[in-house]
Amino acid sequence: ASDTGGYRHPPPNREVRLRRLEANAVMPPMEVGDSSSQTPWEFTPENGRDQAALDTHARYASLHLRLHPYTWTYAQQIATTGRPIQRPIGLAYPALAAHPADEYALGDSLVVAPVVAAGQTSRQVLLPPGEWLSWWDGSPQTGTITAPADIDTLPLYLARGAIIPMLRPTIETLSPVTTTS
């Protein structure tokens, strides 16, 4: 994982911050910060944050939390299998004989293809054998595709037939609940 907003330099521009947010949302850790220590809801002309960016942030923070049972399952298996949760496509699917530097398998059932070039609104994605479903609209995909990737969309694919354990959408924290009298 990486710092969502960078670490040693000024806050990234709006596009870079949102793209890094999307990429980090599906990684097991998701650190949200930058060297400015500005929160996602601090809107300034310099940091490019606005309500639309905050809405995107909320959507991906929710996805990150909801995926916790899936990533936790793989975290528990590391001790016995030695397989990382995030796997380069070439490692996860050696029969493809391809090693894209900017996409990976998350566990056995998800393929993630973050956008890494400024201004991109689509990108090529090499899907492993079998049918894969777009996370966002369920459309079936196979082979090498051109994936839509507007500023609010991380190319994310689910293996057809896979079961992804997730938390319900109403859960907003895994912190213990305490009550006061």
GROMACS .gro file of C-alpha atoms in nm:
model
  181
    1ALA     CA    1   0.000   0.000   0.000
    2SER     CA    2   0.101   0.361  -0.021
    3ASP     CA    3  -0.001   0.687   0.135
    4THR     CA    4  -0.315   0.798  -0.042
    5GLY     CA    5  -0.212   1.158  -0.063
    6GLY     CA    6   0.162   1.113  -0.084
    7TYR     CA    7   0.386   1.171   0.213
    8ARG     CA    8   0.680   1.401   0.162
    9HIS     CA    9   0.551   1.655  -0.085
   10PRO     CA   10   0.263   1.905  -0.096
   11PRO     CA   11  -0.084   1.763  -0.139
   12PRO     CA   12  -0.129   1.606  -0.483
   13ASN     CA   13  -0.364   1.758  -0.735
   14ARG     CA   14  -0.726   1.642  -0.742
   15GLU     CA   15  -0.679   1.376  -1.009
   16VAL     CA   16  -0.372   1.217  -0.850
   17ARG     CA   17  -0.534   1.213  -0.508
   18LEU     CA   18  -0.855   1.049  -0.636
   19ARG     CA   19  -0.664   0.791  -0.841
   20ARG     CA   20  -0.447   0.700  -0.543
   21LEU     CA   21  -0.754   0.685  -0.322
   22GLU     CA   22  -0.921   0.440  -0.561
   23ALA     CA   23  -0.611   0.221  -0.582
   24ASN     CA   24  -0.560   0.218  -0.205
   25ALA     CA   25  -0.924   0.147  -0.127
   26VAL     CA   26  -0.889  -0.216  -0.232
   27MET     CA   27  -0.552  -0.272  -0.062
   28PRO     CA   28  -0.559  -0.429   0.284
   29PRO     CA   29  -0.424  -0.112   0.453
   30MET     CA   30  -0.569   0.223   0.353
   31GLU     CA   31  -0.386   0.518   0.497
   32VAL     CA   32  -0.547   0.849   0.415
   33GLY     CA   33  -0.319   1.144   0.458
   34ASP     CA   34  -0.059   1.364   0.303
   35SER     CA   35   0.218   1.595   0.420
   36SER     CA   36  -0.029   1.881   0.467
   37SER     CA   37  -0.232   1.687   0.727
   38GLN     CA   38  -0.546   1.819   0.557
   39THR     CA   39  -0.852   1.602   0.595
   40PRO     CA   40  -1.055   1.495   0.289
   41TRP     CA   41  -1.328   1.741   0.388
   42GLU     CA   42  -1.099   2.045   0.392
   43PHE     CA   43  -1.174   2.221   0.065
   44THR     CA   44  -0.920   2.474  -0.063
   45PRO     CA   45  -0.838   2.594  -0.414
   46GLU     CA   46  -0.483   2.463  -0.366
   47ASN     CA   47  -0.578   2.106  -0.280
   48GLY     CA   48  -0.862   2.075  -0.532
   49ARG     CA   49  -1.091   1.906  -0.284
   50ASP     CA   50  -1.461   1.968  -0.320
   51GLN     CA   51  -1.788   1.794  -0.242
   52ALA     CA   52  -1.760   1.567  -0.547
   53ALA     CA   53  -1.412   1.455  -0.438
   54LEU     CA   54  -1.541   1.396  -0.084
   55ASP     CA   55  -1.830   1.188  -0.222
   56THR     CA   56  -1.581   0.977  -0.418
   57HIS     CA   57  -1.368   0.944  -0.106
   58ALA     CA   58  -1.669   0.824   0.095
   59ARG     CA   59  -1.763   0.569  -0.172
   60TYR     CA   60  -1.415   0.417  -0.179
   61ALA     CA   61  -1.369   0.428   0.200
   62SER     CA   62  -1.693   0.232   0.225
   63LEU     CA   63  -1.572  -0.019  -0.034
   64HIS     CA   64  -1.249  -0.063   0.161
   65LEU     CA   65  -1.435  -0.136   0.483
   66ARG     CA   66  -1.688  -0.363   0.315
   67LEU     CA   67  -1.405  -0.573   0.163
   68HIS     CA   68  -1.250  -0.635   0.507
   69PRO     CA   69  -1.382  -0.994   0.545
   70TYR     CA   70  -1.238  -1.082   0.202
   71THR     CA   71  -0.892  -0.935   0.266
   72TRP     CA   72  -0.888  -1.062   0.626
   73THR     CA   73  -0.950  -1.416   0.500
   74TYR     CA   74  -0.641  -1.393   0.280
   75ALA     CA   75  -0.438  -1.229   0.557
   76GLN     CA   76  -0.510  -1.529   0.778
   77GLN     CA   77  -0.394  -1.767   0.502
   78ILE     CA   78  -0.054  -1.601   0.453
   79ALA     CA   79   0.101  -1.800   0.741
   80THR     CA   80   0.009  -2.132   0.580
   81THR     CA   81   0.019  -2.059   0.207
   82GLY     CA   82   0.286  -1.789   0.190
   83ARG     CA   83   0.084  -1.621  -0.087
   84PRO     CA   84   0.045  -1.244  -0.063
   85ILE     CA   85  -0.300  -1.088  -0.075
   86GLN     CA   86  -0.199  -0.863  -0.364
   87ARG     CA   87  -0.034  -1.057  -0.644
   88PRO     CA   88   0.113  -0.937  -0.971
   89ILE     CA   89  -0.091  -1.079  -1.258
   90GLY     CA   90   0.215  -1.267  -1.386
   91LEU     CA   91   0.261  -1.436  -1.046
   92ALA     CA   92  -0.107  -1.514  -0.996
   93TYR     CA   93  -0.159  -1.637  -1.352
   94PRO     CA   94   0.178  -1.753  -1.493
   95ALA     CA   95   0.013  -1.923  -1.792
   96LEU     CA   96  -0.071  -1.577  -1.929
   97ALA     CA   97   0.303  -1.519  -1.987
   98ALA     CA   98   0.237  -1.150  -1.931
   99HIS     CA   99   0.341  -0.923  -1.648
  100PRO     CA  100   0.157  -0.589  -1.658
  101ALA     CA  101   0.328  -0.357  -1.412
  102ASP     CA  102   0.014  -0.172  -1.312
  103GLU     CA  103  -0.253  -0.431  -1.243
  104TYR     CA  104  -0.280  -0.712  -0.992
  105ALA     CA  105  -0.495  -0.987  -0.848
  106LEU     CA  106  -0.642  -0.922  -0.505
  107GLY     CA  107  -0.683  -1.267  -0.361
  108ASP     CA  108  -0.815  -1.525  -0.605
  109SER     CA  109  -1.130  -1.348  -0.717
  110LEU     CA  110  -1.059  -0.982  -0.794
  111VAL     CA  111  -0.848  -0.808  -1.059
  112VAL     CA  112  -0.753  -0.445  -0.997
  113ALA     CA  113  -0.622  -0.215  -1.271
  114PRO     CA  114  -0.553   0.131  -1.126
  115VAL     CA  115  -0.520   0.428  -1.358
  116VAL     CA  116  -0.163   0.557  -1.340
  117ALA     CA  117  -0.142   0.811  -1.622
  118ALA     CA  118  -0.279   1.164  -1.600
  119GLY     CA  119  -0.589   1.236  -1.803
  120GLN     CA  120  -0.682   0.874  -1.874
  121THR     CA  121  -1.051   0.793  -1.902
  122SER     CA  122  -1.001   0.430  -2.008
  123ARG     CA  123  -0.723   0.174  -1.994
  124GLN     CA  124  -0.624  -0.168  -2.121
  125VAL     CA  125  -0.679  -0.451  -1.874
  126LEU     CA  126  -0.550  -0.805  -1.917
  127LEU     CA  127  -0.803  -1.036  -1.754
  128PRO     CA  128  -0.703  -1.389  -1.653
  129PRO     CA  129  -0.870  -1.690  -1.818
  130GLY     CA  130  -1.244  -1.721  -1.763
  131GLU     CA  131  -1.520  -1.467  -1.747
  132TRP     CA  132  -1.486  -1.161  -1.526
  133LEU     CA  133  -1.758  -0.919  -1.422
  134SER     CA  134  -1.722  -0.545  -1.388
  135TRP     CA  135  -1.752  -0.462  -1.020
  136TRP     CA  136  -1.958  -0.155  -1.103
  137ASP     CA  137  -2.215  -0.276  -1.355
  138GLY     CA  138  -2.178  -0.656  -1.371
  139SER     CA  139  -2.100  -0.658  -1.741
  140PRO     CA  140  -1.916  -0.979  -1.844
  141GLN     CA  141  -1.562  -0.941  -1.981
  142THR     CA  142  -1.294  -1.176  -2.114
  143GLY     CA  143  -0.939  -1.141  -2.243
  144THR     CA  144  -0.779  -0.802  -2.294
  145ILE     CA  145  -1.032  -0.522  -2.269
  146THR     CA  146  -1.049  -0.147  -2.278
  147ALA     CA  147  -1.197  -0.059  -1.942
  148PRO     CA  148  -1.383   0.264  -1.873
  149ALA     CA  149  -1.199   0.463  -1.609
  150ASP     CA  150  -1.341   0.808  -1.555
  151ILE     CA  151  -1.203   1.004  -1.261
  152ASP     CA  152  -1.442   0.827  -1.020
  153THR     CA  153  -1.399   0.471  -1.148
  154LEU     CA  154  -1.133   0.216  -1.060
  155PRO     CA  155  -1.125  -0.071  -1.312
  156LEU     CA  156  -1.214  -0.362  -1.082
  157TYR     CA  157  -1.325  -0.709  -1.189
  158LEU     CA  158  -1.473  -1.009  -1.012
  159ALA     CA  159  -1.431  -1.369  -1.130
  160ARG     CA  160  -1.768  -1.508  -1.240
  161GLY     CA  161  -1.900  -1.743  -0.973
  162ALA     CA  162  -1.672  -1.612  -0.699
  163ILE     CA  163  -1.810  -1.538  -0.357
  164ILE     CA  164  -1.675  -1.222  -0.196
  165PRO     CA  165  -1.752  -1.202   0.176
  166MET     CA  166  -1.837  -0.840   0.256
  167LEU     CA  167  -1.972  -0.630   0.538
  168ARG     CA  168  -2.315  -0.479   0.487
  169PRO     CA  169  -2.315  -0.122   0.351
  170THR     CA  170  -2.450   0.029   0.674
  171ILE     CA  171  -2.134  -0.056   0.874
  172GLU     CA  172  -1.908   0.248   0.902
  173THR     CA  173  -1.642   0.131   1.148
  174LEU     CA  174  -1.486  -0.181   1.295
  175SER     CA  175  -1.406   0.001   1.619
  176PRO     CA  176  -1.568  -0.140   1.931
  177VAL     CA  177  -1.898   0.019   2.025
  178THR     CA  178  -1.908   0.166   2.370
  179THR     CA  179  -2.204   0.300   2.558
  180THR     CA  180  -2.214   0.553   2.834
  181SER     CA  181  -2.474   0.576   3.099
   0.00000   0.00000   0.00000
